[in-house]
JSON list of C-alpha atoms and ligand atoms in Angstrom, two decimals:
[
{"chain": "A", "resi": 28, "resn": "MET", "atom": "CA", "xyz": [-21.27, -4.25, -11.62]},
{"chain": "A", "resi": 29, "resn": "SER", "atom": "CA", "xyz": [-17.91, -5.36, -10.34]},
{"chain": "A", "resi": 30, "resn": "ARG", "atom": "CA", "xyz": [-16.08, -3.11, -7.88]},
{"chain": "A", "resi": 31, "resn": "THR", "atom": "CA", "xyz": [-12.35, -2.49, -8.12]},
{"chain": "A", "resi": 32, "resn": "VAL", "atom": "CA", "xyz": [-10.40, -1.59, -4.99]},
{"chain": "A", "resi": 33, "resn": "ILE", "atom": "CA", "xyz": [-6.95, -0.02, -5.09]},
{"chain": "A", "resi": 34, "resn": "THR", "atom": "CA", "xyz": [-4.43, 0.32, -2.28]},
{"chain": "A", "resi": 35, "resn": "PHE", "atom": "CA", "xyz": [-0.81, 1.42, -2.01]},
{"chain": "A", "resi": 36, "resn": "GLY", "atom": "CA", "xyz": [2.13, 0.61, 0.21]},
{"chain": "A", "resi": 37, "resn": "THR", "atom": "CA", "xyz": [5.78, -0.29, 0.53]},
{"chain": "A", "resi": 38, "resn": "PHE", "atom": "CA", "xyz": [5.06, -3.65, 2.18]},
{"chain": "A", "resi": 39, "resn": "ASP", "atom": "CA", "xyz": [8.70, -4.01, 3.25]},
{"chain": "A", "resi": 40, "resn": "VAL", "atom": "CA", "xyz": [9.51, -6.88, 5.65]},
{"chain": "A", "resi": 41, "resn": "PHE", "atom": "CA", "xyz": [5.98, -8.12, 5.04]},
{"chain": "A", "resi": 42, "resn": "HIS", "atom": "CA", "xyz": [4.05, -8.64, 8.28]},
{"chain": "A", "resi": 43, "resn": "VAL", "atom": "CA", "xyz": [0.54, -9.39, 9.56]},
{"chain": "A", "resi": 44, "resn": "GLY", "atom": "CA", "xyz": [-0.45, -5.69, 9.62]},
{"chain": "A", "resi": 45, "resn": "HIS", "atom": "CA", "xyz": [0.17, -5.61, 5.86]},
{"chain": "A", "resi": 46, "resn": "LEU", "atom": "CA", "xyz": [-1.77, -8.85, 5.39]},
{"chain": "A", "resi": 47, "resn": "LYS", "atom": "CA", "xyz": [-4.77, -7.58, 7.35]},
{"chain": "A", "resi": 48, "resn": "VAL", "atom": "CA", "xyz": [-5.06, -4.30, 5.44]},
{"chain": "A", "resi": 49, "resn": "ILE", "atom": "CA", "xyz": [-4.90, -6.23, 2.16]},
{"chain": "A", "resi": 50, "resn": "GLN", "atom": "CA", "xyz": [-7.52, -8.75, 3.31]},
{"chain": "A", "resi": 51, "resn": "ARG", "atom": "CA", "xyz": [-9.86, -6.02, 4.53]},
{"chain": "A", "resi": 52, "resn": "ALA", "atom": "CA", "xyz": [-9.34, -3.99, 1.35]},
{"chain": "A", "resi": 53, "resn": "ALA", "atom": "CA", "xyz": [-10.24, -7.01, -0.79]},
{"chain": "A", "resi": 54, "resn": "GLU", "atom": "CA", "xyz": [-13.49, -7.46, 1.14]},
{"chain": "A", "resi": 55, "resn": "LEU", "atom": "CA", "xyz": [-14.65, -4.01, -0.02]},
{"chain": "A", "resi": 56, "resn": "GLY", "atom": "CA", "xyz": [-14.86, -5.08, -3.67]},
{"chain": "A", "resi": 57, "resn": "ASP", "atom": "CA", "xyz": [-14.46, -7.80, -6.29]},
{"chain": "A", "resi": 58, "resn": "ARG", "atom": "CA", "xyz": [-10.99, -7.04, -7.58]},
{"chain": "A", "resi": 59, "resn": "LEU", "atom": "CA", "xyz": [-7.97, -5.77, -5.64]},
{"chain": "A", "resi": 60, "resn": "VAL", "atom": "CA", "xyz": [-5.15, -3.85, -7.30]},
{"chain": "A", "resi": 61, "resn": "VAL", "atom": "CA", "xyz": [-2.07, -3.02, -5.20]},
{"chain": "A", "resi": 62, "resn": "GLY", "atom": "CA", "xyz": [0.53, -0.34, -5.94]},
{"chain": "A", "resi": 63, "resn": "VAL", "atom": "CA", "xyz": [3.87, -1.29, -4.42]},
{"chain": "A", "resi": 64, "resn": "SER", "atom": "CA", "xyz": [6.11, 1.71, -3.93]},
{"chain": "A", "resi": 65, "resn": "ALA", "atom": "CA", "xyz": [9.34, 1.81, -5.88]},
{"chain": "A", "resi": 66, "resn": "ASP", "atom": "CA", "xyz": [12.76, 1.62, -4.19]},
{"chain": "A", "resi": 67, "resn": "GLU", "atom": "CA", "xyz": [13.55, 5.07, -5.51]},
{"chain": "A", "resi": 68, "resn": "LEU", "atom": "CA", "xyz": [10.32, 6.51, -4.09]},
{"chain": "A", "resi": 69, "resn": "ASN", "atom": "CA", "xyz": [11.16, 5.02, -0.68]},
{"chain": "A", "resi": 70, "resn": "LEU", "atom": "CA", "xyz": [14.62, 6.41, -0.66]},
{"chain": "A", "resi": 71, "resn": "ARG", "atom": "CA", "xyz": [13.22, 9.88, -1.32]},
{"chain": "A", "resi": 72, "resn": "LYS", "atom": "CA", "xyz": [10.34, 9.51, 1.17]},
{"chain": "A", "resi": 73, "resn": "LYS", "atom": "CA", "xyz": [11.93, 7.68, 4.09]},
{"chain": "A", "resi": 74, "resn": "ASP", "atom": "CA", "xyz": [15.61, 8.36, 3.53]},
{"chain": "A", "resi": 75, "resn": "ARG", "atom": "CA", "xyz": [16.51, 4.69, 3.60]},
{"chain": "A", "resi": 76, "resn": "GLU", "atom": "CA", "xyz": [16.42, 1.78, 1.20]},
{"chain": "A", "resi": 77, "resn": "PRO", "atom": "CA", "xyz": [13.81, -0.89, 1.82]},
{"chain": "A", "resi": 78, "resn": "VAL", "atom": "CA", "xyz": [15.15, -4.19, 3.18]},
{"chain": "A", "resi": 79, "resn": "PHE", "atom": "CA", "xyz": [13.58, -6.06, 0.27]},
{"chain": "A", "resi": 80, "resn": "SER", "atom": "CA", "xyz": [13.82, -4.79, -3.30]},
{"chain": "A", "resi": 81, "resn": "GLU", "atom": "CA", "xyz": [10.78, -3.61, -5.24]},
{"chain": "A", "resi": 82, "resn": "ALA", "atom": "CA", "xyz": [10.88, -6.83, -7.31]},
{"chain": "A", "resi": 83, "resn": "GLU", "atom": "CA", "xyz": [10.85, -8.96, -4.14]},
{"chain": "A", "resi": 84, "resn": "ARG", "atom": "CA", "xyz": [8.12, -6.87, -2.47]},
{"chain": "A", "resi": 85, "resn": "MET", "atom": "CA", "xyz": [5.98, -7.03, -5.60]},
{"chain": "A", "resi": 86, "resn": "ALA", "atom": "CA", "xyz": [6.45, -10.82, -5.85]},
{"chain": "A", "resi": 87, "resn": "ILE", "atom": "CA", "xyz": [5.32, -11.30, -2.24]},
{"chain": "A", "resi": 88, "resn": "VAL", "atom": "CA", "xyz": [2.23, -9.10, -2.61]},
{"chain": "A", "resi": 89, "resn": "ALA", "atom": "CA", "xyz": [1.32, -10.64, -5.99]},
{"chain": "A", "resi": 90, "resn": "ALA", "atom": "CA", "xyz": [1.36, -14.13, -4.47]},
{"chain": "A", "resi": 91, "resn": "LEU", "atom": "CA", "xyz": [-1.34, -13.28, -1.91]},
{"chain": "A", "resi": 92, "resn": "LYS", "atom": "CA", "xyz": [-4.74, -14.83, -2.53]},
{"chain": "A", "resi": 93, "resn": "PRO", "atom": "CA", "xyz": [-6.78, -11.60, -2.17]},
{"chain": "A", "resi": 94, "resn": "VAL", "atom": "CA", "xyz": [-4.56, -9.71, -4.66]},
{"chain": "A", "resi": 95, "resn": "ASP", "atom": "CA", "xyz": [-5.54, -9.67, -8.33]},
{"chain": "A", "resi": 96, "resn": "GLU", "atom": "CA", "xyz": [-2.95, -7.31, -9.74]},
{"chain": "A", "resi": 97, "resn": "VAL", "atom": "CA", "xyz": [0.17, -5.44, -8.62]},
{"chain": "A", "resi": 98, "resn": "PHE", "atom": "CA", "xyz": [2.00, -2.52, -10.20]},
{"chain": "A", "resi": 99, "resn": "LEU", "atom": "CA", "xyz": [4.97, -0.36, -9.29]},
{"chain": "A", "resi": 100, "resn": "GLU", "atom": "CA", "xyz": [4.03, 2.97, -7.67]},
{"chain": "A", "resi": 101, "resn": "GLU", "atom": "CA", "xyz": [6.68, 5.28, -9.06]},
{"chain": "A", "resi": 102, "resn": "SER", "atom": "CA", "xyz": [5.49, 8.58, -7.61]},
{"chain": "A", "resi": 103, "resn": "LEU", "atom": "CA", "xyz": [3.17, 9.72, -4.83]},
{"chain": "A", "resi": 104, "resn": "GLU", "atom": "CA", "xyz": [1.93, 12.45, -7.16]},
{"chain": "A", "resi": 105, "resn": "LEU", "atom": "CA", "xyz": [0.52, 9.94, -9.65]},
{"chain": "A", "resi": 106, "resn": "LYS", "atom": "CA", "xyz": [-2.27, 8.59, -7.40]},
{"chain": "A", "resi": 107, "resn": "ARG", "atom": "CA", "xyz": [-5.05, 10.17, -9.45]},
{"chain": "A", "resi": 108, "resn": "ASP", "atom": "CA", "xyz": [-3.60, 8.68, -12.65]},
{"chain": "A", "resi": 109, "resn": "TYR", "atom": "CA", "xyz": [-3.32, 5.23, -11.10]},
{"chain": "A", "resi": 110, "resn": "ILE", "atom": "CA", "xyz": [-6.90, 5.37, -9.77]},
{"chain": "A", "resi": 111, "resn": "LEU", "atom": "CA", "xyz": [-8.16, 6.29, -13.24]},
{"chain": "A", "resi": 112, "resn": "LYS", "atom": "CA", "xyz": [-5.91, 3.84, -15.08]},
{"chain": "A", "resi": 113, "resn": "PHE", "atom": "CA", "xyz": [-7.13, 0.87, -13.02]},
{"chain": "A", "resi": 114, "resn": "ALA", "atom": "CA", "xyz": [-10.71, 2.22, -12.97]},
{"chain": "A", "resi": 115, "resn": "ALA", "atom": "CA", "xyz": [-10.77, 1.92, -9.18]},
{"chain": "A", "resi": 116, "resn": "ASP", "atom": "CA", "xyz": [-14.08, 2.46, -7.41]},
{"chain": "A", "resi": 117, "resn": "VAL", "atom": "CA", "xyz": [-12.53, 2.52, -3.94]},
{"chain": "A", "resi": 118, "resn": "LEU", "atom": "CA", "xyz": [-9.18, 3.71, -2.61]},
{"chain": "A", "resi": 119, "resn": "VAL", "atom": "CA", "xyz": [-8.20, 2.04, 0.68]},
{"chain": "A", "resi": 120, "resn": "MET", "atom": "CA", "xyz": [-5.37, 3.08, 3.00]},
{"chain": "A", "resi": 121, "resn": "GLY", "atom": "CA", "xyz": [-4.49, 2.50, 6.64]},
{"chain": "A", "resi": 122, "resn": "ASP", "atom": "CA", "xyz": [-5.55, 5.31, 8.96]},
{"chain": "A", "resi": 123, "resn": "ASP", "atom": "CA", "xyz": [-1.99, 6.55, 9.37]},
{"chain": "A", "resi": 124, "resn": "TRP", "atom": "CA", "xyz": [-2.92, 8.23, 6.08]},
{"chain": "A", "resi": 125, "resn": "ALA", "atom": "CA", "xyz": [-6.33, 9.50, 7.32]},
{"chain": "A", "resi": 126, "resn": "GLY", "atom": "CA", "xyz": [-7.44, 12.62, 5.47]},
{"chain": "A", "resi": 127, "resn": "ARG", "atom": "CA", "xyz": [-4.44, 12.61, 3.13]},
{"chain": "A", "resi": 128, "resn": "PHE", "atom": "CA", "xyz": [-6.29, 11.28, 0.10]},
{"chain": "A", "resi": 129, "resn": "ASP", "atom": "CA", "xyz": [-9.66, 12.99, 0.50]},
{"chain": "A", "resi": 130, "resn": "GLU", "atom": "CA", "xyz": [-9.00, 14.97, -2.68]},
{"chain": "A", "resi": 131, "resn": "PHE", "atom": "CA", "xyz": [-9.79, 11.83, -4.69]},
{"chain": "A", "resi": 132, "resn": "ARG", "atom": "CA", "xyz": [-13.39, 11.63, -3.43]},
{"chain": "A", "resi": 133, "resn": "ASP", "atom": "CA", "xyz": [-14.45, 13.22, -6.72]},
{"chain": "A", "resi": 134, "resn": "ILE", "atom": "CA", "xyz": [-13.44, 10.06, -8.63]},
{"chain": "A", "resi": 135, "resn": "CYS", "atom": "CA", "xyz": [-13.76, 7.20, -6.11]},
{"chain": "A", "resi": 136, "resn": "GLU", "atom": "CA", "xyz": [-14.71, 6.27, -2.56]},
{"chain": "A", "resi": 137, "resn": "VAL", "atom": "CA", "xyz": [-11.88, 6.80, -0.09]},
{"chain": "A", "resi": 138, "resn": "VAL", "atom": "CA", "xyz": [-11.71, 4.47, 2.92]},
{"chain": "A", "resi": 139, "resn": "TYR", "atom": "CA", "xyz": [-9.19, 4.54, 5.77]},
{"chain": "A", "resi": 140, "resn": "LEU", "atom": "CA", "xyz": [-8.94, 1.31, 7.75]},
{"chain": "A", "resi": 141, "resn": "PRO", "atom": "CA", "xyz": [-7.62, 1.15, 11.32]},
{"chain": "A", "resi": 142, "resn": "ARG", "atom": "CA", "xyz": [-3.99, 0.06, 11.43]},
{"chain": "A", "resi": 143, "resn": "THR", "atom": "CA", "xyz": [-3.12, -3.19, 13.16]},
{"chain": "A", "resi": 144, "resn": "PRO", "atom": "CA", "xyz": [-1.70, -2.11, 16.53]},
{"chain": "A", "resi": 145, "resn": "ALA", "atom": "CA", "xyz": [1.82, -2.80, 17.79]},
{"chain": "A", "resi": 146, "resn": "ILE", "atom": "CA", "xyz": [3.49, -3.94, 14.57]},
{"chain": "A", "resi": 147, "resn": "SER", "atom": "CA", "xyz": [5.51, -2.02, 12.04]},
{"chain": "A", "resi": 148, "resn": "THR", "atom": "CA", "xyz": [8.41, -2.57, 9.67]},
{"chain": "A", "resi": 149, "resn": "THR", "atom": "CA", "xyz": [10.51, -0.06, 11.61]},
{"chain": "A", "resi": 150, "resn": "ALA", "atom": "CA", "xyz": [9.87, -1.84, 14.94]},
{"chain": "A", "resi": 151, "resn": "LEU", "atom": "CA", "xyz": [10.69, -5.21, 13.33]},
{"chain": "A", "resi": 152, "resn": "ILE", "atom": "CA", "xyz": [13.96, -3.92, 11.91]},
{"chain": "A", "resi": 153, "resn": "GLU", "atom": "CA", "xyz": [14.91, -2.57, 15.35]},
{"chain": "A", "resi": 154, "resn": "LYS", "atom": "CA", "xyz": [13.96, -5.83, 17.05]},
{"chain": "A", "resi": 155, "resn": "ILE", "atom": "CA", "xyz": [15.95, -7.93, 14.59]},
{"chain": "A", "resi": 156, "resn": "SER", "atom": "CA", "xyz": [19.00, -5.73, 14.65]},
{"chain": "A", "resi": 157, "resn": "SER", "atom": "CA", "xyz": [19.13, -5.74, 18.46]},
{"chain": "A", "resi": 158, "resn": "ALA", "atom": "CA", "xyz": [18.63, -9.52, 18.72]},
{"chain": "A", "resi": 159, "resn": "THR", "atom": "CA", "xyz": [22.22, -10.69, 18.95]},
{"chain": "B", "resi": 204, "resn": "LIG", "atom": "N1", "xyz": [-0.50, -1.03, 7.88]},
{"chain": "B", "resi": 204, "resn": "LIG", "atom": "C1", "xyz": [-1.44, -1.44, 8.82]},
{"chain": "B", "resi": 204, "resn": "LIG", "atom": "N2", "xyz": [-1.04, -1.82, 10.08]},
{"chain": "B", "resi": 204, "resn": "LIG", "atom": "C2", "xyz": [0.27, -1.81, 10.41]},
{"chain": "B", "resi": 204, "resn": "LIG", "atom": "C3", "xyz": [1.23, -1.40, 9.48]},
{"chain": "B", "resi": 204, "resn": "LIG", "atom": "C4", "xyz": [0.83, -1.01, 8.21]},
{"chain": "B", "resi": 204, "resn": "LIG", "atom": "O1", "xyz": [-2.66, -1.46, 8.55]},
{"chain": "B", "resi": 204, "resn": "LIG", "atom": "N3", "xyz": [0.60, -2.18, 11.65]},
{"chain": "B", "resi": 204, "resn": "LIG", "atom": "C5", "xyz": [-0.95, -0.60, 6.55]},
{"chain": "B", "resi": 204, "resn": "LIG", "atom": "C6", "xyz": [-0.62, 0.87, 6.26]},
{"chain": "B", "resi": 204, "resn": "LIG", "atom": "O2", "xyz": [-1.58, 1.71, 6.87]},
{"chain": "B", "resi": 204, "resn": "LIG", "atom": "C7", "xyz": [-0.71, 0.89, 4.74]},
{"chain": "B", "resi": 204, "resn": "LIG", "atom": "C8", "xyz": [-0.21, -0.53, 4.37]},
{"chain": "B", "resi": 204, "resn": "LIG", "atom": "O3", "xyz": [-0.28, -1.31, 5.55]},
{"chain": "B", "resi": 204, "resn": "LIG", "atom": "O4", "xyz": [-2.05, 1.04, 4.30]},
{"chain": "B", "resi": 204, "resn": "LIG", "atom": "C9", "xyz": [1.23, -0.48, 3.85]},
{"chain": "B", "resi": 204, "resn": "LIG", "atom": "O5", "xyz": [2.03, 0.11, 4.84]},
{"chain": "B", "resi": 204, "resn": "LIG", "atom": "P1", "xyz": [3.49, 0.63, 4.47]},
{"chain": "B", "resi": 204, "resn": "LIG", "atom": "O6", "xyz": [4.23, -0.43, 3.77]},
{"chain": "B", "resi": 204, "resn": "LIG", "atom": "O7", "xyz": [4.07, 1.27, 5.68]},
{"chain": "B", "resi": 204, "resn": "LIG", "atom": "O8", "xyz": [3.13, 1.71, 3.37]},
{"chain": "B", "resi": 204, "resn": "LIG", "atom": "P2", "xyz": [3.66, 3.18, 3.25]},
{"chain": "B", "resi": 204, "resn": "LIG", "atom": "O9", "xyz": [5.15, 3.21, 3.29]},
{"chain": "B", "resi": 204, "resn": "LIG", "atom": "O10", "xyz": [2.88, 4.01, 4.19]},
{"chain": "B", "resi": 204, "resn": "LIG", "atom": "O11", "xyz": [3.35, 3.47, 1.72]},
{"chain": "B", "resi": 204, "resn": "LIG", "atom": "O12", "xyz": [1.37, 5.88, -1.69]},
{"chain": "B", "resi": 204, "resn": "LIG", "atom": "C10", "xyz": [1.42, 5.60, -0.36]},
{"chain": "B", "resi": 204, "resn": "LIG", "atom": "C11", "xyz": [2.59, 4.79, 0.01]},
{"chain": "B", "resi": 204, "resn": "LIG", "atom": "O13", "xyz": [2.97, 3.88, -0.99]},
{"chain": "B", "resi": 204, "resn": "LIG", "atom": "C12", "xyz": [2.24, 4.10, 1.31]}
]
């Protein structure tokens, strides 16, 4: 039986921490589906617009070898629907989300992977904007 893995993220200013979580997620199954969070969702959640638009972020993630399918994550409250819609066997997130998705253990495995240390979109934005 083939195993479908699902993961979610903004993946703004794509960096090696994003790549590693996607690669490790893909290793947990046969098919990897990635939900890329919508611009509107980000604005609500983080109070700022992503640097790259949802179309650009989706294009980057879709082009990665380990990724089989991408979709737009329009609401954080729809996780259960997305898991069911894509028939995911495993939900993977970085451990900054540890414990937050345990409620879905009734329909799939939930795995939190250690984040890659010392890199984040916020730190990159700060580094770039102070580099003049
Ligand atoms: N990540 C990582 N190491 C880093 C930075 C990020 O492993 N140094 C992981 C995060 O843990 C997450 C994924 O990369 O699993 C995407 O990170 P973000 O783009 O920051 O995603 P976020 O805004 O947390 O969106 O429904 C949930 C949201 O869509 C998650």
